[in-house]
Tab-separated table of N, CA and C in Angstrom:
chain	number	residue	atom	x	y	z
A	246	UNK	N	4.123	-1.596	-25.373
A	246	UNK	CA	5.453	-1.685	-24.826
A	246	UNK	C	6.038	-3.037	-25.199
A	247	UNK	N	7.317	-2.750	-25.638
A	247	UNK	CA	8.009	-4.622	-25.580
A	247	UNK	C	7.938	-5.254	-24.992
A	248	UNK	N	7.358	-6.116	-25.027
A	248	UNK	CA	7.088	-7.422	-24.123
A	248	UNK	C	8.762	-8.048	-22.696
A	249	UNK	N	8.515	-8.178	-22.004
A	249	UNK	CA	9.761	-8.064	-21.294
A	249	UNK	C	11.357	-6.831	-21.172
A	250	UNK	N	10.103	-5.933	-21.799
A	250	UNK	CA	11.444	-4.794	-22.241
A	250	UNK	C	12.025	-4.619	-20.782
A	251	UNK	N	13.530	-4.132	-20.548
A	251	UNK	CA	13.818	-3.654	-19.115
A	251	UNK	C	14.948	-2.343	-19.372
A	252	UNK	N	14.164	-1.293	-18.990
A	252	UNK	CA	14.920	-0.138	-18.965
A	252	UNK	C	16.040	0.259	-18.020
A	253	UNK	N	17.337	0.995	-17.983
A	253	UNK	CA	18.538	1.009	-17.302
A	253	UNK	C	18.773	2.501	-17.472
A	254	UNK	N	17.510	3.308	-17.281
A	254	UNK	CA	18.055	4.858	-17.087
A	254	UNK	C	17.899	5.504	-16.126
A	255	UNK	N	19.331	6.265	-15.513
A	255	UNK	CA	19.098	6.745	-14.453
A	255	UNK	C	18.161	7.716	-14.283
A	256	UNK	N	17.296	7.376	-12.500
A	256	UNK	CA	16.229	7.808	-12.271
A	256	UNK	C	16.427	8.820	-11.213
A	257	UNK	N	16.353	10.050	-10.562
A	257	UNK	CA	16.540	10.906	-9.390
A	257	UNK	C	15.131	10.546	-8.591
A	258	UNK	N	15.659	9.856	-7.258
A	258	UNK	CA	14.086	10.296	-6.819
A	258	UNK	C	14.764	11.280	-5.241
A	259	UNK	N	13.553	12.303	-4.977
A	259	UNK	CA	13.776	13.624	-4.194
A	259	UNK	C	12.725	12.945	-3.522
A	260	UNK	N	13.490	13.279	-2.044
A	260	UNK	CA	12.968	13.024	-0.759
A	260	UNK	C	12.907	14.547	0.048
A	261	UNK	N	11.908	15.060	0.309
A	261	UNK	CA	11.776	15.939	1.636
A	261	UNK	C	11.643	15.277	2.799
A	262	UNK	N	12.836	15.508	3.748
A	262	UNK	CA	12.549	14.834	4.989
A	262	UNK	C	12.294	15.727	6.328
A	263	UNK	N	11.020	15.995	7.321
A	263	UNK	CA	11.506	16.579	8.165
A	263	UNK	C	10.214	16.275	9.130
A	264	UNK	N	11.060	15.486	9.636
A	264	UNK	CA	10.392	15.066	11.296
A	264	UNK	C	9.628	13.874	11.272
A	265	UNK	N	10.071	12.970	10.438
A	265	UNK	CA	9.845	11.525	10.371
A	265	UNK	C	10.299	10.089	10.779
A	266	UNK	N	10.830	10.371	11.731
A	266	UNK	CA	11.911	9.221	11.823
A	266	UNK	C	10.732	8.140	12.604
A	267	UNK	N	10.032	7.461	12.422
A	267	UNK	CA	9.039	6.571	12.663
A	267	UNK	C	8.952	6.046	11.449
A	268	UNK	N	9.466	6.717	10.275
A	268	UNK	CA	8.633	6.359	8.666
A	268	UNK	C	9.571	6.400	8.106
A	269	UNK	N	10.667	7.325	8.018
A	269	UNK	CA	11.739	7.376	6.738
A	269	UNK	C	12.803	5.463	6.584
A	270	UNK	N	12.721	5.323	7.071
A	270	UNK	CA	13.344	3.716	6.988
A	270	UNK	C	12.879	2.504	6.121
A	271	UNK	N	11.154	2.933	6.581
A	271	UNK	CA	10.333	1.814	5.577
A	271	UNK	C	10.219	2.833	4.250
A	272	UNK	N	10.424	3.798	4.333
A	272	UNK	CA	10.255	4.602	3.107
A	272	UNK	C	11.683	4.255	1.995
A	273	UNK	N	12.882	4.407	2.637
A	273	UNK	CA	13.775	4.335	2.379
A	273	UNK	C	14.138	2.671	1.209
A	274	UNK	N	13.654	1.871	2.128
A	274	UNK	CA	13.475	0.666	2.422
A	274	UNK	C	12.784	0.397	1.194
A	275	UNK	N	11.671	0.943	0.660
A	275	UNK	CA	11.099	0.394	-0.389
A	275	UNK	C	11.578	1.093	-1.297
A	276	UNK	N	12.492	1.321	-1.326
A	276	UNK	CA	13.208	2.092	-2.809
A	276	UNK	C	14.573	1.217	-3.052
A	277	UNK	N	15.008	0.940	-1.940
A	277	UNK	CA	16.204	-0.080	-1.947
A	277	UNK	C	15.596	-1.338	-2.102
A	278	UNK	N	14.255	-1.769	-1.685
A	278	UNK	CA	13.818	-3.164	-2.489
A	278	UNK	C	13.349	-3.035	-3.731
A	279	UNK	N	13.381	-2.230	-4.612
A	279	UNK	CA	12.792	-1.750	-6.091
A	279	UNK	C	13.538	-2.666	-7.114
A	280	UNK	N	12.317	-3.287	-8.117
A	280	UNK	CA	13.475	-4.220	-9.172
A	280	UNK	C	14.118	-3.641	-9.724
A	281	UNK	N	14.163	-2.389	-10.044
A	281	UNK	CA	14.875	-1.581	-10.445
A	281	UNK	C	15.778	-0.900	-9.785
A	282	UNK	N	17.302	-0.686	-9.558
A	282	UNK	CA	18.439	-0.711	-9.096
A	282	UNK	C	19.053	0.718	-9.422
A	283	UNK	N	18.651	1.194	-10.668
A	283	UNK	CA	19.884	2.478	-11.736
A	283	UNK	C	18.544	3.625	-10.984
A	284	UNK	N	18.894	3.631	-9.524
A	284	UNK	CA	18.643	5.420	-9.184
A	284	UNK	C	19.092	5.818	-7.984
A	285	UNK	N	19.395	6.430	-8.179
A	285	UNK	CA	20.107	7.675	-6.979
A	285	UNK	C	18.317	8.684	-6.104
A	286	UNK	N	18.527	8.395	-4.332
A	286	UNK	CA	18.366	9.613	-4.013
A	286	UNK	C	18.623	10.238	-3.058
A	287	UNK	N	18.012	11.330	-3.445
A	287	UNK	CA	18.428	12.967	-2.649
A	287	UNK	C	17.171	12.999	-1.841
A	288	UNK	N	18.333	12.997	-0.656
A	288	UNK	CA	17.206	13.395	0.742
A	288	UNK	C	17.717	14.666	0.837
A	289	UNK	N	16.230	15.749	1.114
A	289	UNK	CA	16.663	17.271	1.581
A	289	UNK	C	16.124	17.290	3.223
A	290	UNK	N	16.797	16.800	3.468
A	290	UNK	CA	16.241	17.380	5.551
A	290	UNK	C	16.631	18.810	5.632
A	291	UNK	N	15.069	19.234	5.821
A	291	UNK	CA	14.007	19.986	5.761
A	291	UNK	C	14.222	20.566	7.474
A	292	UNK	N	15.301	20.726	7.850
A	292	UNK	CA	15.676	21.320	8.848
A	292	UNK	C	14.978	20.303	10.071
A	293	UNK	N	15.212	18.505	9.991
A	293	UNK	CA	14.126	17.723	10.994
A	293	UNK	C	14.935	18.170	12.298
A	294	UNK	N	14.281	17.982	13.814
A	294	UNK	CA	14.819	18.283	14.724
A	294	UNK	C	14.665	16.921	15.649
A	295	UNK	N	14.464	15.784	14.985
A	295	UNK	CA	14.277	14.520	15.729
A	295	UNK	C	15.129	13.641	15.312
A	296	UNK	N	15.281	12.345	14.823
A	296	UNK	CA	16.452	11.810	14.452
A	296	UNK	C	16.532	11.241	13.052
A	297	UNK	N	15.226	11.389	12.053
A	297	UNK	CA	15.525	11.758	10.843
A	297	UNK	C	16.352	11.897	10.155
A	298	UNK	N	17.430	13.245	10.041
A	298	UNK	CA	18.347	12.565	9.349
A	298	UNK	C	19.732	11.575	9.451
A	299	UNK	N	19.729	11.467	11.619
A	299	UNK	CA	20.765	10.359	11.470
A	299	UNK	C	20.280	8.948	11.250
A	300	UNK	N	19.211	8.391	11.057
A	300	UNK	CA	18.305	7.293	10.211
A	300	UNK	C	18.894	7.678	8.667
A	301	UNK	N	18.804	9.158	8.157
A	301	UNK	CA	19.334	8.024	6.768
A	301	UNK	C	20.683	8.826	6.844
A	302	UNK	N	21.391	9.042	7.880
A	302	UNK	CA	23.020	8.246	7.667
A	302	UNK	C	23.446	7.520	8.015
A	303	UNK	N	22.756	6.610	8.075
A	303	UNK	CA	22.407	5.140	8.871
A	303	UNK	C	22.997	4.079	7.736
A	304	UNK	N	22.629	4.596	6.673
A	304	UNK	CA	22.325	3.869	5.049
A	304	UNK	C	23.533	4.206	4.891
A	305	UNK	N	24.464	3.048	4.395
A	305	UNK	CA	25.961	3.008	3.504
A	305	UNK	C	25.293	2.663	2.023
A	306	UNK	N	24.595	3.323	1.258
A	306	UNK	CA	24.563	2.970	0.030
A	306	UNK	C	24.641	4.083	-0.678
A	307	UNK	N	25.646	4.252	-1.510
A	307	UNK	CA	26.165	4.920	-2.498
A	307	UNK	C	25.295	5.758	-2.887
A	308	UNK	N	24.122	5.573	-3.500
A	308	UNK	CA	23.361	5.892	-4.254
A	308	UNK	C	21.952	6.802	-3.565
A	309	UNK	N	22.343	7.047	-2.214
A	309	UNK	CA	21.664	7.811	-0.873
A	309	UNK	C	22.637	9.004	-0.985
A	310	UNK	N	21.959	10.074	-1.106
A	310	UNK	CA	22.584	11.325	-0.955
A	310	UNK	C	21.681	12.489	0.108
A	311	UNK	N	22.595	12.784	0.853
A	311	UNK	CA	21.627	13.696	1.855
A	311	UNK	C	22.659	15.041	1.667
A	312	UNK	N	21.801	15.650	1.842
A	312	UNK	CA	21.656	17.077	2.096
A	312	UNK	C	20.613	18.242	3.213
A	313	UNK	N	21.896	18.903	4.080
A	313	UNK	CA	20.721	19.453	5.428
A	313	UNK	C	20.563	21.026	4.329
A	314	UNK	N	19.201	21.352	4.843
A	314	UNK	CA	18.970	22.727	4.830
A	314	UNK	C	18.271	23.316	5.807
A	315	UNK	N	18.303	24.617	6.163
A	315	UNK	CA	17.285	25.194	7.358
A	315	UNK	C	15.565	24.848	6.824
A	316	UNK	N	15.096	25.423	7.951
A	316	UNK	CA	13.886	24.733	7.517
A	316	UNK	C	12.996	25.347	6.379
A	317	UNK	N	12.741	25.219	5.102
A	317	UNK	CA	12.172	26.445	4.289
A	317	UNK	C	10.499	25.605	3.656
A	318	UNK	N	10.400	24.600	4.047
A	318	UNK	CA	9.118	23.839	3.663
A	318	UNK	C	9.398	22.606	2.506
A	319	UNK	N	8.055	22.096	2.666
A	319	UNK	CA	8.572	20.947	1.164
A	319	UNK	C	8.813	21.344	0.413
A	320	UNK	N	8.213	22.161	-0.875
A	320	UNK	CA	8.429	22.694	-1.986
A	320	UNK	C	9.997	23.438	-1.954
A	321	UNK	N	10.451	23.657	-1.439
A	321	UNK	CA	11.776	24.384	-1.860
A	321	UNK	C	12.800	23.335	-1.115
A	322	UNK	N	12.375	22.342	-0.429
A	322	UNK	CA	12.981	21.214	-0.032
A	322	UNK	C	13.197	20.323	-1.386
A	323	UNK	N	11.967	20.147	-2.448
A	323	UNK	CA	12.027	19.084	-3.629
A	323	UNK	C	12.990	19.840	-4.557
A	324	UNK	N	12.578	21.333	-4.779
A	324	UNK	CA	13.409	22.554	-5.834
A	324	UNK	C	15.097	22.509	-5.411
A	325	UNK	N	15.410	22.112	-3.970
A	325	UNK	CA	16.729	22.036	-4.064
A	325	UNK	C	17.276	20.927	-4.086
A	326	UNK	N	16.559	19.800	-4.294
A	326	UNK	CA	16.581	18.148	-4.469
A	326	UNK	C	17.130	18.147	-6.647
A	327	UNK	N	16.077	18.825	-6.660
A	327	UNK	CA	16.200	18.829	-8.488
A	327	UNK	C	17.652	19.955	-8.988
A	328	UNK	N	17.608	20.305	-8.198
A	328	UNK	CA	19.062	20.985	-8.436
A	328	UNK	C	20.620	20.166	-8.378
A	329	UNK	N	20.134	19.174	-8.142
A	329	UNK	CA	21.481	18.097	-7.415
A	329	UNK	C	21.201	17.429	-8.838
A	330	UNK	N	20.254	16.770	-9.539
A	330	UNK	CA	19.791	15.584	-9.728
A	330	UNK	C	20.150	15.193	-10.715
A	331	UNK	N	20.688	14.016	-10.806
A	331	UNK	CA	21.218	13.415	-12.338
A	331	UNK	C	20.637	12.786	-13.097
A	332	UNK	N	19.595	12.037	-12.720
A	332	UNK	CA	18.415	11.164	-13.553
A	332	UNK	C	17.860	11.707	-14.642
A	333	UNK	N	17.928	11.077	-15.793
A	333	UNK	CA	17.285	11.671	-16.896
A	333	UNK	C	15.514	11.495	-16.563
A	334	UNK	N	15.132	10.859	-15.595
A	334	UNK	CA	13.734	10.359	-15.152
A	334	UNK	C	13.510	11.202	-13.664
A	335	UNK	N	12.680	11.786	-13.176
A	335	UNK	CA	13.137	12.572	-12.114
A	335	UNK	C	11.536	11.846	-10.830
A	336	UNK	N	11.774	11.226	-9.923
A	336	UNK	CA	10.197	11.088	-9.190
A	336	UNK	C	10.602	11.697	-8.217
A	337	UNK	N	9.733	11.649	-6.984
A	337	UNK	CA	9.566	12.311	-5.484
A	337	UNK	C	8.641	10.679	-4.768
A	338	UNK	N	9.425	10.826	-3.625
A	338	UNK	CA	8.724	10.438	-2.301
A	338	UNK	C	8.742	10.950	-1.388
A	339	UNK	N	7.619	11.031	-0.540
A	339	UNK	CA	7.853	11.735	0.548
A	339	UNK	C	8.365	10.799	1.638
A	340	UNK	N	9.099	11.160	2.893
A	340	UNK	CA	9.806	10.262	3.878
A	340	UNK	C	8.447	9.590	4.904
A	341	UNK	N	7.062	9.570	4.518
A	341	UNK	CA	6.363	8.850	5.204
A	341	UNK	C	5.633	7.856	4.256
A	342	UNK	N	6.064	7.729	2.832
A	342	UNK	CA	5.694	7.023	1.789
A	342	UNK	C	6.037	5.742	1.436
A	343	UNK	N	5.497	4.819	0.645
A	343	UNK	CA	6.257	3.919	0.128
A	343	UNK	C	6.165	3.468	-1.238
A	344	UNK	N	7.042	2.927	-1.696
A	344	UNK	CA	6.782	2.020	-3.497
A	344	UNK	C	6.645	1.043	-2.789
A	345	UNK	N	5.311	0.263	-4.100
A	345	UNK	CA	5.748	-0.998	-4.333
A	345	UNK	C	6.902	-1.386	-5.318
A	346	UNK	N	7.185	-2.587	-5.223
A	346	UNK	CA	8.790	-2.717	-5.402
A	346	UNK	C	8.442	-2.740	-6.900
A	347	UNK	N	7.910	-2.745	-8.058
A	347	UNK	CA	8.367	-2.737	-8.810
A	347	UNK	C	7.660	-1.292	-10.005
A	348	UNK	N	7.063	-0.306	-9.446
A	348	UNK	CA	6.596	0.453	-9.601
A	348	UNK	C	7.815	1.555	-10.679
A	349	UNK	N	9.446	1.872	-10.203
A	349	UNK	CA	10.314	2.111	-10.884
A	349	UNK	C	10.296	1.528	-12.412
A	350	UNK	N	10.295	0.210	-12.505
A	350	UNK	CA	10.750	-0.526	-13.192
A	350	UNK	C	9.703	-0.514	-13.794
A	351	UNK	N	8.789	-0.530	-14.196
A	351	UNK	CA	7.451	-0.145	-14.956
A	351	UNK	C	7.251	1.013	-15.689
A	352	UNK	N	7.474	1.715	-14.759
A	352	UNK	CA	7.329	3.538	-15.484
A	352	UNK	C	8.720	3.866	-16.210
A	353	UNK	N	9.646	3.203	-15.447
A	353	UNK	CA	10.936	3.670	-16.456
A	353	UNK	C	10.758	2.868	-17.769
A	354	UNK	N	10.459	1.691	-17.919
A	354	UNK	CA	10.294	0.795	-19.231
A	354	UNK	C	8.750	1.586	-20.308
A	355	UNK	N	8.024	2.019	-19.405
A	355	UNK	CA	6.971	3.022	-20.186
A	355	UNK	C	7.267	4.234	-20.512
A	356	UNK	N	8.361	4.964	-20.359
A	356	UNK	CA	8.755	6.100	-20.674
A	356	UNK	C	9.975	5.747	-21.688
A	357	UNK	N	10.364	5.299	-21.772
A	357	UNK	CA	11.620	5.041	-22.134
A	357	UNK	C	11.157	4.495	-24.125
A	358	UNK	N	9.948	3.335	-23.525
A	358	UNK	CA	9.610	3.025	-24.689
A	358	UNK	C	8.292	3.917	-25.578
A	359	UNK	N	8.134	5.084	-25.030
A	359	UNK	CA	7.118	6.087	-25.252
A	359	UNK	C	7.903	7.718	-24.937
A	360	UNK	N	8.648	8.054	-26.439
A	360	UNK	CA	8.739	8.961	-26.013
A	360	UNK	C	8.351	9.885	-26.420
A	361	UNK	N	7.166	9.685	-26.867
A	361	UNK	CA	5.721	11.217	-27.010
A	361	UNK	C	5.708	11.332	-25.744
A	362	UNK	N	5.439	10.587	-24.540
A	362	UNK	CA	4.938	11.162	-23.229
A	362	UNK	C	6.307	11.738	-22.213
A	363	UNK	N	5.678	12.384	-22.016
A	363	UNK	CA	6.702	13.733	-20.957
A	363	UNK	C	6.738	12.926	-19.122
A	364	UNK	N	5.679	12.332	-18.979
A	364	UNK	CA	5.616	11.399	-17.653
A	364	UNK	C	4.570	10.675	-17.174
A	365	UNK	N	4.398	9.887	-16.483
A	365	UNK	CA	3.712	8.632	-16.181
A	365	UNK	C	3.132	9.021	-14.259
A	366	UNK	N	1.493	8.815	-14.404
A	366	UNK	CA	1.207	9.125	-13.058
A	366	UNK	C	0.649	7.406	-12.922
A	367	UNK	N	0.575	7.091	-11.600
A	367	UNK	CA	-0.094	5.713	-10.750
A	367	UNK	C	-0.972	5.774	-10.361
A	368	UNK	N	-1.479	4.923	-10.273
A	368	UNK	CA	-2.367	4.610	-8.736
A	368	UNK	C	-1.668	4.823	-7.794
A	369	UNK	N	-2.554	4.794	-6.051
A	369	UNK	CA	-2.082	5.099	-5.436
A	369	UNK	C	-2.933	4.380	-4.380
A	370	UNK	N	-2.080	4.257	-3.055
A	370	UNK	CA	-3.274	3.505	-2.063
A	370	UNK	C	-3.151	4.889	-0.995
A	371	UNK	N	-4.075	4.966	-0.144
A	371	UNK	CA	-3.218	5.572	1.105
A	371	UNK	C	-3.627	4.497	2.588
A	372	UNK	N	-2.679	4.587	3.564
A	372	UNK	CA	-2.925	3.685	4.182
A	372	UNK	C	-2.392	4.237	5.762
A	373	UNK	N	-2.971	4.125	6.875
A	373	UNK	CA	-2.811	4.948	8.242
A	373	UNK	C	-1.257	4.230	8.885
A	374	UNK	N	-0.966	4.879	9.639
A	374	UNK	CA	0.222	4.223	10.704
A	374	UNK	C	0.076	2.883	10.959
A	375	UNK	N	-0.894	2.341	10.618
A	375	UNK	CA	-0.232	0.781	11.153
A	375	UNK	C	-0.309	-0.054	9.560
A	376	UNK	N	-0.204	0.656	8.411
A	376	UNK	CA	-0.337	0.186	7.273
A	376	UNK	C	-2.109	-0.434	6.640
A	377	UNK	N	-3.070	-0.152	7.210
A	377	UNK	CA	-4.128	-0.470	7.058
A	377	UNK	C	-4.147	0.225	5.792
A	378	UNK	N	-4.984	0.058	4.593
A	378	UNK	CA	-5.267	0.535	3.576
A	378	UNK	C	-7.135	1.541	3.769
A	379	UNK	N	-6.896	3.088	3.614
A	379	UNK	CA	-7.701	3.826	3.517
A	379	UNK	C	-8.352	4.003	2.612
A	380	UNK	N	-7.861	4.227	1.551
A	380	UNK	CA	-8.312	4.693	0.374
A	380	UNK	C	-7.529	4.078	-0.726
A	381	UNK	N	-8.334	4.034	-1.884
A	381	UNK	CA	-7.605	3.445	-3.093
A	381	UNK	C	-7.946	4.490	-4.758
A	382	UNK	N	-6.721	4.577	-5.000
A	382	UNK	CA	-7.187	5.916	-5.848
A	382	UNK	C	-8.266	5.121	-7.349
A	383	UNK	N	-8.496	5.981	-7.868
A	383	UNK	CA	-8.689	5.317	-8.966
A	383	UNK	C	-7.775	5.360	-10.294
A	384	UNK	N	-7.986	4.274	-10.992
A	384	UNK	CA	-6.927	4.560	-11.756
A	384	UNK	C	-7.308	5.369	-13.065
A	385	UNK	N	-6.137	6.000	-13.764
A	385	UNK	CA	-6.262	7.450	-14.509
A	385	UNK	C	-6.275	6.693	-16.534
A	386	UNK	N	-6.839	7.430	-17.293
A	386	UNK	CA	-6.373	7.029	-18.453
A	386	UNK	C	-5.606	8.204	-18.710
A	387	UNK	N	-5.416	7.910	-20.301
A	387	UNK	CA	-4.325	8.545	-20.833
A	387	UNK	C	-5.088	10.203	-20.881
A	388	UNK	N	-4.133	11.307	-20.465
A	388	UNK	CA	-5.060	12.784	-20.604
A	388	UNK	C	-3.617	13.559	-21.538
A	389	UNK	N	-3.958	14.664	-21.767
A	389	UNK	CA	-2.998	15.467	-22.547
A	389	UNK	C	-3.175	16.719	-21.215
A	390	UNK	N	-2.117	16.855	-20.125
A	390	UNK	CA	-2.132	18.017	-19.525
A	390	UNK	C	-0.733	18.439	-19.098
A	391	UNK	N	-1.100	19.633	-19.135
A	391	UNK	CA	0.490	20.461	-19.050
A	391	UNK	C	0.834	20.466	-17.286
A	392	UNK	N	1.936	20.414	-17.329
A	392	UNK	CA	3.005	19.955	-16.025
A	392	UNK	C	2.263	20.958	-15.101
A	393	UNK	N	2.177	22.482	-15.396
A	393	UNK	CA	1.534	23.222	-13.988
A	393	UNK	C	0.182	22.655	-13.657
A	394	UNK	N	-0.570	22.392	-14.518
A	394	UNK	CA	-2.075	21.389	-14.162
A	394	UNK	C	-2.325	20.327	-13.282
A	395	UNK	N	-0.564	19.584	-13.613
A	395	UNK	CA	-0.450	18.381	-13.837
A	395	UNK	C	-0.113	17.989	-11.777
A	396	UNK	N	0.645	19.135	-11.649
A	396	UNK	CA	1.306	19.497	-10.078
A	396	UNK	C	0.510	19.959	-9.262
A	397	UNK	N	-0.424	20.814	-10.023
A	397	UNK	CA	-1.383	21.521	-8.948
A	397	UNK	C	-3.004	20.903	-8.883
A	398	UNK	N	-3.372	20.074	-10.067
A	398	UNK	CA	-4.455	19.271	-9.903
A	398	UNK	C	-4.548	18.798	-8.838
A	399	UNK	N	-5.891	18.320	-7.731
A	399	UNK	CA	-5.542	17.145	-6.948
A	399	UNK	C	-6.060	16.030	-6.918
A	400	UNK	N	-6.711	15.677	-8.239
A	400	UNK	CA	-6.762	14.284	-8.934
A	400	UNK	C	-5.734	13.577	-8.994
A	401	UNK	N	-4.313	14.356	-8.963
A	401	UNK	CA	-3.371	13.824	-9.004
A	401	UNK	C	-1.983	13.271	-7.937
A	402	UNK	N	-1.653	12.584	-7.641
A	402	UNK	CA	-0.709	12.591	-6.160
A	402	UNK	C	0.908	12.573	-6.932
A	403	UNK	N	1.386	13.690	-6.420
A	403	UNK	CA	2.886	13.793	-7.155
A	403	UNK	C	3.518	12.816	-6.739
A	404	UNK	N	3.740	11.974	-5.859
A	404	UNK	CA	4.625	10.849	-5.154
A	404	UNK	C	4.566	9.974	-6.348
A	405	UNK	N	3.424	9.908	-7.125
A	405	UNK	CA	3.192	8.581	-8.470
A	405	UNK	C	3.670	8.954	-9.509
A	406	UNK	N	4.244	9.957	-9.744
A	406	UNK	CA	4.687	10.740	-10.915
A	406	UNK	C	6.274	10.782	-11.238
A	407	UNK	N	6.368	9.810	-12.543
A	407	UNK	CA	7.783	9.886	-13.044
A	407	UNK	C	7.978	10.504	-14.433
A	408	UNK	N	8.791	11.406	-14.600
A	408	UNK	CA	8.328	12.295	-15.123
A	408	UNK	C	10.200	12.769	-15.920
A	409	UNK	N	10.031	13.323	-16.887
A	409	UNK	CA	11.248	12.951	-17.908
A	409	UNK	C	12.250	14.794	-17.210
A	410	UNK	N	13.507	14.753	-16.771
A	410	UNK	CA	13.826	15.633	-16.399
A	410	UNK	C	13.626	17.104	-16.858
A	411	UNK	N	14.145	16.963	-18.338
A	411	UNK	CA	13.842	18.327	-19.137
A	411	UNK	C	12.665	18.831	-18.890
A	412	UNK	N	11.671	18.018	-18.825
A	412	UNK	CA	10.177	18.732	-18.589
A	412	UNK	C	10.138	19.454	-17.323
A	413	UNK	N	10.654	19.137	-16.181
A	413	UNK	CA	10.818	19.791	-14.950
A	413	UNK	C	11.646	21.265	-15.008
C-alpha cells in the first residue's frame, strides 16, 4: 500500500438497531470518532420498543440516517439498510458494537489501493458490559473465499468486514 496513502470513498455502514439503548451511543460514538469522516449511516430500528431509536434522533449529523421498520429480525434489518446505501464500500455494525477509530481509514486505503480484492476482514476483540476484554480473535491471512462462505463461516465476524458494494 502507499505509504501515507488516504482514501476519500464513500463508505455505507448498516446498523440493525433493536433494543439497545444502553449501547447504541458508544456504538454510534465510535463511528463519529473515526479518522475517517466520508461515510454515511443507516440505522434500521428493528421495530426497538425501548428508547433506541430516540437515542439516535438524538444525533444532528447529516450523515445518520434512520429508518423504522416492524420487527422482521437482523438479517432483513441489514438487506433493507443495503437498499438505501450509497457507499461504494459497504460495512455493518451492530448497535452494541464498536470501531476503533481508525479501523475505516485503513480498510478503505486497502481496498481502494487493491483492487483484485472484493473486501477486507479484521481482527476483532469481544469484550462484556463493562468493556473488559473477553476474547481476542486471531488474526486472518490472505484466503481466496467466496462472499456466501465468507458470511456464513464463523471464523469470520461480519461487523470487521468492508467489503466493495457490487460484490454485495
Amino acid at each position: 500500500m502507499k505509504s501515507g496513502y488516504k482514501c476519500n470513498i464513500l463508505i455505507t455502514i448498516i446498523m440493525p438497531l433493536h433494543n439497545t439503548e444502553q449501547y447504541v451511543s458508544q456504538s454510534i460514538d465510535s463511528l463519529i470518532n473515526q479518522t475517517y469522516s466520508n461515510w454515511e449511516l443507516i440505522v434500521v430500528n428493528d421495530g426497538s420498543t425501548d428508547k433506541s431509536r430516540q437515542i439516535v434522533e438524538s444525533y444532528k449529523d447529516d450523515r445518520i440516517r434512520l429508518y423504522n421498520i416492524p420487527r422482521s429480525g437482523k438479517s432483513k434489518a441489514k438487506n433493507y439498510g443495503l437498499m438505501h446505501a450509497n457507499g461504494k464500500y459497504i460495512g455493518f455494525i451492530d448497535s452494541d458494537d464498536l470501531y476503533v477509530k481508525d479501523k475505516l481509514q485503513k480498510q478503505a486505503d486497502f481496498l481502494d489501493c487493491n483492487p483484485n480484492y472484493d473486501g477486507i476482514c479484521g481482527y476483532y476483540n469481544r469484550i462484556d458490559e463493562g468493556g473488559k476484554y473477553i476474547m481476542v480473535s486471531f488474526i486472518m491471512n490472505e484466503m481466496d473465499i467466496e462472499v456466501p462462505e465468507l458470511i456464513l463461516r464463523p471464523l469470520y465476524y461480519l461487523q470487521s468486514l468492508l467489503i466493495r458494494k457490487e460484490i454485495v
